[in-house]
Amino acid sequence: MSGIATKVPFLTLNDGNRMPIIGLGTYEAPPGVVENVVRVAIDAGYRHFDCADFYENEHEVGQAIRDAIRDGKVKRDELFITTKVWPNWHGKGRPTLSAKRSLKNLGLPYVDLLLIHWPTPLKQVDDNFYPTDATGQALFDNTIELIDVWKEFEQIKKDGLTRSIGVSNFNSQQIEDLIKNSSTVPVVNQVECHPYLSQEKLLNWCESRGIKLTAYSPLARSGTVEEKNTTSPLDIPVIKQLASKYGVSAAAICIKWQTQRGVSVIPKSATKERIIANIDLFNFNLTDSEVKAINDLNRDWRNNTWTQFGINKHRNWPFAIPF
Ligand SMILES: NC(=O)c1ccc[n+]([C@@H]2O[C@H](COP(=O)([O-])OP(=O)(O)OC[C@H]3O[C@@H](n4cnc5c(N)ncnc54)[C@H](OP(=O)(O)O)[C@@H]3O)[C@@H](O)[C@H]2O)c1
């Protein structure tokens, strides 16, 4: 195993499985690029990869992973692979088909974690990820209950297609409903989380239920923030000062802050130097007051509001309550 891989701590999930606290995000890592990105990441010490059918690049991610296993760089049981079921695959039997589709694309017999990608069932129209009506509004499927999707997830786990099951973009009430009406507590809730959206209330609530938070868009997707006239977290003076103090990048400070709060984190980069630097951060620790100073940057500012195509009108839109 490479030096960094041995330094990355694990989080123990409520079903006993273990997840490396840092993983590589693969959204918008385009086909033609992502295969090499994953190779670089494995060499850099990443063992946790965050994938999704929706990202339309799982065949390439899987190719790089299988090559690394074949070449003896890594063993399958050292890897933690996540994939997700998109909301147009929520109807009866469809989550299983979606999981099998991802496994076929990845070329793997099982994943480590399967997530419900969003709590907002959409109509199935030709497997279109964004089924819309003539006016461009998303078509909801209000006949589907999340608990039925979750019970199918329990079966998918029993069938051995995934080792663990969890959710993404769920609020606390939606998770509570799953817990009350099934025998499985989700292991993870994967949500947007960065210095502008510290998610402290949701984090504390999840901890009280034995659920780990995973932070997506941990760099607030860098450029997008600037487009919305907000300073990128990488340019916030407090973060830049800490980067300078520890001799690391501003991104490393944002990622390290998450790990020190017990939050797993999945930064995406397609740039070799950044891929390496984003995981090489176990030679320093932020002090408690530095962690607090970053917590204090919170403004409950959300990049991924999920208002596209009117999805904020869905009865399950997760951001209608504080957390
Ligand atoms: N569950 C969900 O609904 C959901 C939603 C969104 C994302 N995700 C997952 O979370 C992952 C990460 O989120 P994200 O892709 O939205 O955004 P992110 O990780 O916050 O930001 C990615 C951006 O930051 C840049 N970057 C990476 N490292 C950097 C560094 N050291 N210095 C400066 N810039 C750096 C990347 O550029 P380069 O690539 O050019 O280096 C890319 O433009 C995704 O890939 C996906 O796996 C999940």
mmCIF file of C-alpha atoms and ligand atoms in Angstrom:
data_model
loop_
_atom_site.group_PDB
_atom_site.id
_atom_site.type_symbol
_atom_site.label_atom_id
_atom_site.label_comp_id
_atom_site.label_asym_id
_atom_site.label_seq_id
_atom_site.Cartn_x
_atom_site.Cartn_y
_atom_site.Cartn_z
ATOM 1 C CA MET A 1 0.000 0.000 0.000
ATOM 2 C CA SER A 2 1.248 3.531 -0.740
ATOM 3 C CA GLY A 3 2.373 5.830 2.083
ATOM 4 C CA ILE A 4 -0.646 8.127 2.006
ATOM 5 C CA ALA A 5 -3.151 5.245 1.847
ATOM 6 C CA THR A 6 -1.875 3.982 5.182
ATOM 7 C CA LYS A 7 -2.295 7.442 6.737
ATOM 8 C CA VAL A 8 -5.912 8.111 5.672
ATOM 9 C CA PRO A 9 -8.150 7.377 8.676
ATOM 10 C CA PHE A 10 -11.294 5.248 8.388
ATOM 11 C CA LEU A 11 -14.760 5.948 9.724
ATOM 12 C CA THR A 12 -16.578 2.911 11.114
ATOM 13 C CA LEU A 13 -20.144 2.818 9.796
ATOM 14 C CA ASN A 14 -23.145 1.707 11.866
ATOM 15 C CA ASP A 15 -23.174 -1.685 10.103
ATOM 16 C CA GLY A 16 -19.525 -2.340 11.011
ATOM 17 C CA ASN A 17 -18.053 -1.589 7.574
ATOM 18 C CA ARG A 18 -15.205 0.928 7.301
ATOM 19 C CA MET A 19 -14.908 3.900 4.938
ATOM 20 C CA PRO A 20 -11.730 5.919 4.237
ATOM 21 C CA ILE A 21 -12.472 9.461 5.383
ATOM 22 C CA ILE A 22 -11.322 11.004 2.077
ATOM 23 C CA GLY A 23 -12.529 9.898 -1.323
ATOM 24 C CA LEU A 24 -12.312 11.186 -4.864
ATOM 25 C CA GLY A 25 -15.407 12.796 -6.388
ATOM 26 C CA THR A 26 -15.967 11.841 -10.022
ATOM 27 C CA TYR A 27 -18.815 14.161 -11.089
ATOM 28 C CA GLU A 28 -17.994 16.146 -14.232
ATOM 29 C CA ALA A 29 -14.737 14.249 -14.647
ATOM 30 C CA PRO A 30 -15.447 13.625 -18.322
ATOM 31 C CA PRO A 31 -15.077 10.389 -20.260
ATOM 32 C CA GLY A 32 -11.657 10.448 -21.910
ATOM 33 C CA VAL A 33 -10.180 12.056 -18.784
ATOM 34 C CA VAL A 34 -11.620 10.265 -15.783
ATOM 35 C CA GLU A 35 -9.897 6.929 -16.420
ATOM 36 C CA ASN A 36 -6.502 8.572 -16.062
ATOM 37 C CA VAL A 37 -7.726 10.649 -13.118
ATOM 38 C CA VAL A 38 -8.622 7.462 -11.227
ATOM 39 C CA ARG A 39 -5.231 5.896 -12.071
ATOM 40 C CA VAL A 40 -3.446 8.991 -10.724
ATOM 41 C CA ALA A 41 -5.656 8.930 -7.624
ATOM 42 C CA ILE A 42 -4.944 5.278 -6.842
ATOM 43 C CA ASP A 43 -1.217 5.941 -7.179
ATOM 44 C CA ALA A 44 -1.639 8.982 -4.887
ATOM 45 C CA GLY A 45 -3.235 6.798 -2.195
ATOM 46 C CA TYR A 46 -7.005 7.256 -2.726
ATOM 47 C CA ARG A 47 -8.976 4.125 -1.881
ATOM 48 C CA HIS A 48 -12.473 5.664 -1.762
ATOM 49 C CA PHE A 49 -14.257 6.674 -4.995
ATOM 50 C CA ASP A 50 -17.591 8.451 -5.205
ATOM 51 C CA CYS A 51 -19.485 7.480 -8.351
ATOM 52 C CA ALA A 52 -23.035 7.616 -9.722
ATOM 53 C CA ASP A 53 -24.954 6.305 -12.699
ATOM 54 C CA PHE A 54 -25.904 9.960 -13.313
ATOM 55 C CA TYR A 55 -22.238 10.917 -13.869
ATOM 56 C CA GLU A 56 -22.199 8.771 -17.036
ATOM 57 C CA ASN A 57 -18.549 7.829 -16.602
ATOM 58 C CA GLU A 58 -18.710 4.675 -14.450
ATOM 59 C CA HIS A 59 -17.400 2.451 -17.255
ATOM 60 C CA GLU A 60 -14.143 4.435 -17.296
ATOM 61 C CA VAL A 61 -13.863 4.683 -13.523
ATOM 62 C CA GLY A 62 -14.378 0.919 -13.371
ATOM 63 C CA GLN A 63 -11.773 0.287 -16.065
ATOM 64 C CA ALA A 64 -9.097 2.144 -14.102
ATOM 65 C CA ILE A 65 -10.070 0.373 -10.875
ATOM 66 C CA ARG A 66 -10.017 -3.074 -12.472
ATOM 67 C CA ASP A 67 -6.658 -2.357 -14.119
ATOM 68 C CA ALA A 68 -5.193 -1.336 -10.752
ATOM 69 C CA ILE A 69 -6.467 -4.553 -9.146
ATOM 70 C CA ARG A 70 -5.149 -6.651 -12.066
ATOM 71 C CA ASP A 71 -1.739 -4.930 -11.844
ATOM 72 C CA GLY A 72 -1.526 -5.692 -8.126
ATOM 73 C CA LYS A 73 -1.505 -1.996 -7.104
ATOM 74 C CA VAL A 74 -4.486 -2.481 -4.848
ATOM 75 C CA LYS A 75 -6.815 -5.238 -3.659
ATOM 76 C CA ARG A 76 -10.572 -4.972 -4.067
ATOM 77 C CA ASP A 77 -11.106 -5.171 -0.319
ATOM 78 C CA GLU A 78 -8.862 -2.123 0.188
ATOM 79 C CA LEU A 79 -11.205 -0.046 -1.970
ATOM 80 C CA PHE A 80 -14.446 1.680 -1.019
ATOM 81 C CA ILE A 81 -16.664 2.328 -4.046
ATOM 82 C CA THR A 82 -19.907 4.296 -3.746
ATOM 83 C CA THR A 83 -22.602 4.589 -6.384
ATOM 84 C CA LYS A 84 -26.089 6.097 -6.374
ATOM 85 C CA VAL A 85 -29.594 5.525 -7.690
ATOM 86 C CA TRP A 86 -31.048 8.534 -9.548
ATOM 87 C CA PRO A 87 -34.687 9.576 -8.823
ATOM 88 C CA ASN A 88 -36.101 8.321 -12.130
ATOM 89 C CA TRP A 89 -35.096 4.803 -10.981
ATOM 90 C CA HIS A 90 -37.233 4.760 -7.807
ATOM 91 C CA GLY A 91 -40.239 2.725 -9.031
ATOM 92 C CA LYS A 92 -40.706 -0.889 -7.889
ATOM 93 C CA GLY A 93 -37.815 -3.058 -9.102
ATOM 94 C CA ARG A 94 -35.988 -0.098 -10.614
ATOM 95 C CA PRO A 95 -33.434 0.524 -7.810
ATOM 96 C CA THR A 96 -32.222 -3.060 -8.308
ATOM 97 C CA LEU A 97 -31.948 -2.507 -12.068
ATOM 98 C CA SER A 98 -30.066 0.752 -11.476
ATOM 99 C CA ALA A 99 -27.630 -0.931 -9.085
ATOM 100 C CA LYS A 100 -27.042 -3.706 -11.623
ATOM 101 C CA ARG A 101 -26.530 -1.145 -14.390
ATOM 102 C CA SER A 102 -23.851 0.625 -12.311
ATOM 103 C CA LEU A 103 -22.170 -2.690 -11.455
ATOM 104 C CA LYS A 104 -22.144 -3.639 -15.136
ATOM 105 C CA ASN A 105 -20.607 -0.279 -16.074
ATOM 106 C CA LEU A 106 -18.051 -0.487 -13.261
ATOM 107 C CA GLY A 107 -17.338 -4.140 -14.099
ATOM 108 C CA LEU A 108 -17.555 -5.064 -10.421
ATOM 109 C CA PRO A 109 -19.683 -7.678 -8.611
ATOM 110 C CA TYR A 110 -20.539 -5.360 -5.707
ATOM 111 C CA VAL A 111 -20.093 -1.797 -4.476
ATOM 112 C CA ASP A 112 -19.328 -0.801 -0.904
ATOM 113 C CA LEU A 113 -22.066 1.800 -0.591
ATOM 114 C CA LEU A 114 -25.292 2.390 -2.508
ATOM 115 C CA LEU A 115 -27.063 5.721 -1.938
ATOM 116 C CA ILE A 116 -30.504 7.069 -2.816
ATOM 117 C CA HIS A 117 -29.145 10.053 -4.775
ATOM 118 C CA TRP A 118 -32.091 12.430 -4.059
ATOM 119 C CA PRO A 119 -35.355 11.959 -2.106
ATOM 120 C CA THR A 120 -37.491 13.245 -4.986
ATOM 121 C CA PRO A 121 -38.929 10.434 -7.163
ATOM 122 C CA LEU A 122 -39.245 11.443 -10.821
ATOM 123 C CA LYS A 123 -41.323 9.784 -13.531
ATOM 124 C CA GLN A 124 -39.676 7.124 -15.634
ATOM 125 C CA VAL A 125 -39.590 8.389 -19.231
ATOM 126 C CA ASP A 126 -37.185 6.483 -21.479
ATOM 127 C CA ASP A 127 -34.594 6.412 -18.668
ATOM 128 C CA ASN A 128 -34.233 10.171 -19.117
ATOM 129 C CA PHE A 129 -32.489 11.558 -15.997
ATOM 130 C CA TYR A 130 -34.576 14.769 -16.229
ATOM 131 C CA PRO A 131 -38.056 13.859 -17.486
ATOM 132 C CA THR A 132 -39.882 17.155 -18.136
ATOM 133 C CA ASP A 133 -43.238 18.304 -19.497
ATOM 134 C CA ALA A 134 -43.689 20.582 -22.514
ATOM 135 C CA THR A 135 -42.981 23.653 -20.354
ATOM 136 C CA GLY A 136 -39.683 22.226 -19.078
ATOM 137 C CA GLN A 137 -40.952 21.372 -15.583
ATOM 138 C CA ALA A 138 -39.806 18.087 -14.030
ATOM 139 C CA LEU A 139 -42.332 15.250 -13.987
ATOM 140 C CA PHE A 140 -42.702 13.958 -10.421
ATOM 141 C CA ASP A 141 -43.847 10.485 -9.454
ATOM 142 C CA ASN A 142 -45.868 11.089 -6.300
ATOM 143 C CA THR A 143 -47.064 7.476 -6.199
ATOM 144 C CA ILE A 144 -43.640 6.381 -4.912
ATOM 145 C CA GLU A 145 -42.914 6.379 -1.168
ATOM 146 C CA LEU A 146 -39.284 6.656 -0.043
ATOM 147 C CA ILE A 147 -39.775 3.837 2.446
ATOM 148 C CA ASP A 148 -40.482 1.447 -0.443
ATOM 149 C CA VAL A 149 -37.289 2.545 -2.186
ATOM 150 C CA TRP A 150 -35.452 1.987 1.095
ATOM 151 C CA LYS A 151 -36.922 -1.496 1.592
ATOM 152 C CA GLU A 152 -35.727 -2.410 -1.888
ATOM 153 C CA PHE A 153 -32.288 -1.065 -0.893
ATOM 154 C CA GLU A 154 -32.349 -3.442 2.100
ATOM 155 C CA GLN A 155 -32.999 -6.310 -0.305
ATOM 156 C CA ILE A 156 -30.214 -5.147 -2.658
ATOM 157 C CA LYS A 157 -27.843 -5.326 0.306
ATOM 158 C CA LYS A 158 -29.117 -8.797 1.258
ATOM 159 C CA ASP A 159 -28.550 -9.891 -2.345
ATOM 160 C CA GLY A 160 -24.883 -8.884 -2.025
ATOM 161 C CA LEU A 161 -24.849 -6.123 -4.662
ATOM 162 C CA THR A 162 -23.690 -3.618 -2.045
ATOM 163 C CA ARG A 163 -22.057 -3.897 1.371
ATOM 164 C CA SER A 164 -23.791 -0.846 2.883
ATOM 165 C CA ILE A 165 -26.766 1.387 2.101
ATOM 166 C CA GLY A 166 -27.346 5.074 2.706
ATOM 167 C CA VAL A 167 -28.924 8.269 1.427
ATOM 168 C CA SER A 168 -27.945 11.573 -0.120
ATOM 169 C CA ASN A 169 -29.565 15.014 0.059
ATOM 170 C CA PHE A 170 -32.047 13.814 2.704
ATOM 171 C CA ASN A 171 -33.223 16.044 5.529
ATOM 172 C CA SER A 172 -33.497 14.750 9.099
ATOM 173 C CA GLN A 173 -37.267 14.085 8.875
ATOM 174 C CA GLN A 174 -36.879 12.015 5.753
ATOM 175 C CA ILE A 175 -34.200 9.898 7.418
ATOM 176 C CA GLU A 176 -36.258 9.599 10.621
ATOM 177 C CA ASP A 177 -39.147 8.175 8.558
ATOM 178 C CA LEU A 178 -36.841 5.501 7.117
ATOM 179 C CA ILE A 179 -35.504 4.617 10.568
ATOM 180 C CA LYS A 180 -38.991 4.348 12.099
ATOM 181 C CA ASN A 181 -40.371 2.170 9.338
ATOM 182 C CA SER A 182 -37.526 -0.218 8.547
ATOM 183 C CA SER A 183 -34.883 -2.258 10.312
ATOM 184 C CA THR A 184 -31.882 -0.459 8.756
ATOM 185 C CA VAL A 185 -30.416 2.912 9.720
ATOM 186 C CA PRO A 186 -28.666 4.535 6.713
ATOM 187 C CA VAL A 187 -24.897 4.441 7.234
ATOM 188 C CA VAL A 188 -24.287 7.777 5.488
ATOM 189 C CA ASN A 189 -26.107 10.939 4.452
ATOM 190 C CA GLN A 190 -24.107 12.576 1.658
ATOM 191 C CA VAL A 191 -24.868 16.308 1.453
ATOM 192 C CA GLU A 192 -23.401 19.573 0.206
ATOM 193 C CA CYS A 193 -21.002 20.846 2.881
ATOM 194 C CA HIS A 194 -18.227 23.448 2.838
ATOM 195 C CA PRO A 195 -17.198 26.520 4.854
ATOM 196 C CA TYR A 196 -20.314 28.428 3.711
ATOM 197 C CA LEU A 197 -22.604 25.494 4.594
ATOM 198 C CA SER A 198 -21.152 23.808 7.668
ATOM 199 C CA GLN A 199 -24.290 21.662 8.255
ATOM 200 C CA GLU A 200 -23.633 21.600 12.002
ATOM 201 C CA LYS A 201 -27.264 20.888 12.942
ATOM 202 C CA LEU A 202 -27.613 18.070 10.430
ATOM 203 C CA LEU A 203 -24.179 16.735 11.427
ATOM 204 C CA ASN A 204 -25.129 16.643 15.117
ATOM 205 C CA TRP A 205 -28.496 15.072 14.346
ATOM 206 C CA CYS A 206 -26.906 12.400 12.127
ATOM 207 C CA GLU A 207 -24.288 11.664 14.804
ATOM 208 C CA SER A 208 -27.075 11.152 17.358
ATOM 209 C CA ARG A 209 -28.528 8.448 15.071
ATOM 210 C CA GLY A 210 -25.177 6.778 14.261
ATOM 211 C CA ILE A 211 -25.113 8.164 10.710
ATOM 212 C CA LYS A 212 -21.938 9.575 9.127
ATOM 213 C CA LEU A 213 -22.094 12.745 7.095
ATOM 214 C CA THR A 214 -20.211 12.852 3.799
ATOM 215 C CA ALA A 215 -19.427 16.317 2.438
ATOM 216 C CA TYR A 216 -19.939 16.814 -1.284
ATOM 217 C CA SER A 217 -18.801 19.976 -3.095
ATOM 218 C CA PRO A 218 -16.350 20.526 -0.199
ATOM 219 C CA LEU A 219 -14.677 23.339 -2.157
ATOM 220 C CA ALA A 220 -18.084 24.779 -3.063
ATOM 221 C CA ARG A 221 -17.192 23.637 -6.564
ATOM 222 C CA SER A 222 -14.685 26.519 -6.669
ATOM 223 C CA GLY A 223 -15.593 28.589 -9.756
ATOM 224 C CA THR A 224 -19.353 28.316 -9.430
ATOM 225 C CA VAL A 225 -19.316 30.318 -6.236
ATOM 226 C CA GLU A 226 -17.537 33.182 -7.922
ATOM 227 C CA GLU A 227 -20.088 33.175 -10.744
ATOM 228 C CA LYS A 228 -22.725 33.825 -8.102
ATOM 229 C CA ASN A 229 -20.802 36.817 -6.823
ATOM 230 C CA THR A 230 -19.597 35.106 -3.679
ATOM 231 C CA THR A 231 -15.941 34.804 -2.745
ATOM 232 C CA SER A 232 -14.716 31.262 -3.298
ATOM 233 C CA PRO A 233 -13.962 29.573 0.038
ATOM 234 C CA LEU A 234 -10.440 29.152 -1.298
ATOM 235 C CA ASP A 235 -10.070 32.960 -1.233
ATOM 236 C CA ILE A 236 -11.440 33.608 2.257
ATOM 237 C CA PRO A 237 -8.677 35.339 4.298
ATOM 238 C CA VAL A 238 -9.008 32.994 7.336
ATOM 239 C CA ILE A 239 -8.561 29.973 5.098
ATOM 240 C CA LYS A 240 -5.686 31.542 3.172
ATOM 241 C CA GLN A 241 -3.913 32.429 6.429
ATOM 242 C CA LEU A 242 -4.221 28.851 7.693
ATOM 243 C CA ALA A 243 -2.947 27.544 4.348
ATOM 244 C CA SER A 244 0.069 29.780 4.658
ATOM 245 C CA LYS A 245 0.647 28.796 8.323
ATOM 246 C CA TYR A 246 0.661 25.056 7.517
ATOM 247 C CA GLY A 247 2.308 25.355 4.079
ATOM 248 C CA VAL A 248 -0.593 23.706 2.261
ATOM 249 C CA SER A 249 -3.272 24.810 -0.217
ATOM 250 C CA ALA A 250 -6.510 26.549 0.781
ATOM 251 C CA ALA A 251 -8.328 23.458 -0.542
ATOM 252 C CA ALA A 252 -6.342 21.289 1.883
ATOM 253 C CA ILE A 253 -7.578 23.448 4.786
ATOM 254 C CA CYS A 254 -11.233 23.022 3.674
ATOM 255 C CA ILE A 255 -10.777 19.248 3.384
ATOM 256 C CA LYS A 256 -8.835 18.856 6.636
ATOM 257 C CA TRP A 257 -11.493 20.882 8.524
ATOM 258 C CA GLN A 258 -14.090 18.278 7.477
ATOM 259 C CA THR A 259 -11.994 15.296 8.573
ATOM 260 C CA GLN A 260 -11.336 16.888 11.964
ATOM 261 C CA ARG A 261 -15.126 17.213 12.473
ATOM 262 C CA GLY A 262 -15.544 13.484 11.696
ATOM 263 C CA VAL A 263 -17.054 14.254 8.292
ATOM 264 C CA SER A 264 -15.924 12.209 5.313
ATOM 265 C CA VAL A 265 -15.144 14.283 2.268
ATOM 266 C CA ILE A 266 -14.999 13.668 -1.482
ATOM 267 C CA PRO A 267 -13.264 16.542 -3.332
ATOM 268 C CA LYS A 268 -13.227 16.255 -7.098
ATOM 269 C CA SER A 269 -10.230 17.182 -9.193
ATOM 270 C CA ALA A 270 -9.072 16.212 -12.643
ATOM 271 C CA THR A 271 -5.683 17.904 -12.127
ATOM 272 C CA LYS A 272 -2.804 15.645 -11.084
ATOM 273 C CA GLU A 273 -1.138 18.049 -8.630
ATOM 274 C CA ARG A 274 -4.454 18.857 -6.946
ATOM 275 C CA ILE A 275 -5.515 15.203 -6.744
ATOM 276 C CA ILE A 276 -2.270 14.477 -4.900
ATOM 277 C CA ALA A 277 -2.376 17.586 -2.671
ATOM 278 C CA ASN A 278 -6.057 17.096 -1.702
ATOM 279 C CA ILE A 279 -5.267 13.863 0.151
ATOM 280 C CA ASP A 280 -1.754 14.650 1.396
ATOM 281 C CA LEU A 281 -2.887 16.394 4.563
ATOM 282 C CA PHE A 282 -2.148 14.084 7.456
ATOM 283 C CA ASN A 283 1.060 15.833 8.550
ATOM 284 C CA PHE A 284 -0.691 18.746 10.269
ATOM 285 C CA ASN A 285 -3.715 19.363 12.499
ATOM 286 C CA LEU A 286 -5.867 22.443 12.852
ATOM 287 C CA THR A 287 -6.283 23.613 16.430
ATOM 288 C CA ASP A 288 -9.752 23.566 18.018
ATOM 289 C CA SER A 289 -9.990 27.342 17.683
ATOM 290 C CA GLU A 290 -9.042 27.122 13.994
ATOM 291 C CA VAL A 291 -11.764 24.511 13.404
ATOM 292 C CA LYS A 292 -14.182 26.868 15.170
ATOM 293 C CA ALA A 293 -13.025 29.845 13.086
ATOM 294 C CA ILE A 294 -13.968 27.903 9.941
ATOM 295 C CA ASN A 295 -17.283 26.798 11.501
ATOM 296 C CA ASP A 296 -18.002 30.496 12.044
ATOM 297 C CA LEU A 297 -17.801 31.179 8.296
ATOM 298 C CA ASN A 298 -21.116 29.354 7.879
ATOM 299 C CA ARG A 299 -23.923 31.323 6.218
ATOM 300 C CA ASP A 300 -26.195 28.432 5.263
ATOM 301 C CA TRP A 301 -25.341 29.247 1.640
ATOM 302 C CA ARG A 302 -26.216 26.403 -0.703
ATOM 303 C CA ASN A 303 -24.897 25.998 -4.239
ATOM 304 C CA ASN A 304 -26.949 22.931 -5.156
ATOM 305 C CA THR A 305 -30.466 24.181 -4.425
ATOM 306 C CA TRP A 306 -31.985 21.613 -6.777
ATOM 307 C CA THR A 307 -34.418 24.122 -8.222
ATOM 308 C CA GLN A 308 -33.667 22.964 -11.745
ATOM 309 C CA PHE A 309 -36.838 22.181 -13.699
ATOM 310 C CA GLY A 310 -39.005 23.183 -10.726
ATOM 311 C CA ILE A 311 -37.822 20.324 -8.523
ATOM 312 C CA ASN A 312 -38.177 22.672 -5.532
ATOM 313 C CA LYS A 313 -41.950 22.169 -5.979
ATOM 314 C CA HIS A 314 -41.600 18.432 -5.292
ATOM 315 C CA ARG A 315 -43.361 17.359 -2.092
ATOM 316 C CA ASN A 316 -40.050 15.760 -0.991
ATOM 317 C CA TRP A 317 -37.799 18.739 -1.809
ATOM 318 C CA PRO A 318 -35.381 18.380 1.115
ATOM 319 C CA PHE A 319 -34.533 22.020 1.794
ATOM 320 C CA ALA A 320 -37.981 23.218 2.888
ATOM 321 C CA ILE A 321 -37.038 22.722 6.562
ATOM 322 C CA PRO A 322 -33.896 24.006 8.325
ATOM 323 C CA PHE A 323 -32.072 20.634 8.374
HETATM 324 N N1 LIG B 1 -24.771 13.476 -3.905
HETATM 325 C C1 LIG B 1 -24.891 14.521 -4.687
HETATM 326 O O1 LIG B 1 -25.998 14.987 -5.019
HETATM 327 C C2 LIG B 1 -23.639 15.197 -5.188
HETATM 328 C C3 LIG B 1 -23.733 16.481 -5.769
HETATM 329 C C4 LIG B 1 -22.548 17.088 -6.194
HETATM 330 C C5 LIG B 1 -21.340 16.427 -6.056
HETATM 331 N N2 LIG B 1 -21.288 15.157 -5.510
HETATM 332 C C6 LIG B 1 -20.006 14.419 -5.369
HETATM 333 O O2 LIG B 1 -19.066 15.262 -4.708
HETATM 334 C C7 LIG B 1 -17.892 15.403 -5.504
HETATM 335 C C8 LIG B 1 -17.211 16.742 -5.245
HETATM 336 O O3 LIG B 1 -18.103 17.824 -5.444
HETATM 337 P P1 LIG B 1 -18.029 18.812 -6.690
HETATM 338 O O4 LIG B 1 -17.428 18.109 -7.848
HETATM 339 O O5 LIG B 1 -19.383 19.387 -6.840
HETATM 340 O O6 LIG B 1 -17.131 20.020 -6.209
HETATM 341 P P2 LIG B 1 -15.783 20.312 -5.365
HETATM 342 O O7 LIG B 1 -15.070 19.061 -5.045
HETATM 343 O O8 LIG B 1 -16.192 21.224 -4.276
HETATM 344 O O9 LIG B 1 -14.985 21.205 -6.378
HETATM 345 C C9 LIG B 1 -14.448 20.697 -7.566
HETATM 346 C C10 LIG B 1 -13.756 21.864 -8.258
HETATM 347 O O10 LIG B 1 -12.677 22.304 -7.452
HETATM 348 C C11 LIG B 1 -11.482 22.304 -8.220
HETATM 349 N N3 LIG B 1 -10.385 21.897 -7.330
HETATM 350 C C12 LIG B 1 -10.126 20.660 -6.837
HETATM 351 N N4 LIG B 1 -9.043 20.661 -6.052
HETATM 352 C C13 LIG B 1 -8.585 21.938 -6.027
HETATM 353 C C14 LIG B 1 -7.486 22.561 -5.406
HETATM 354 N N5 LIG B 1 -6.616 21.874 -4.657
HETATM 355 N N6 LIG B 1 -7.307 23.906 -5.613
HETATM 356 C C15 LIG B 1 -8.175 24.606 -6.386
HETATM 357 N N7 LIG B 1 -9.236 24.054 -7.004
HETATM 358 C C16 LIG B 1 -9.434 22.735 -6.842
HETATM 359 C C17 LIG B 1 -11.724 21.307 -9.335
HETATM 360 O O11 LIG B 1 -10.968 21.681 -10.465
HETATM 361 P P3 LIG B 1 -10.103 20.628 -11.355
HETATM 362 O O12 LIG B 1 -10.920 19.388 -11.543
HETATM 363 O O13 LIG B 1 -9.883 21.400 -12.612
HETATM 364 O O14 LIG B 1 -8.845 20.384 -10.588
HETATM 365 C C18 LIG B 1 -13.211 21.474 -9.600
HETATM 366 O O15 LIG B 1 -13.438 22.587 -10.456
HETATM 367 C C19 LIG B 1 -18.436 15.219 -6.926
HETATM 368 O O16 LIG B 1 -17.416 14.966 -7.860
HETATM 369 C C20 LIG B 1 -19.384 14.057 -6.709
HETATM 370 O O17 LIG B 1 -18.650 12.842 -6.638
HETATM 371 C C21 LIG B 1 -22.427 14.555 -5.057
#
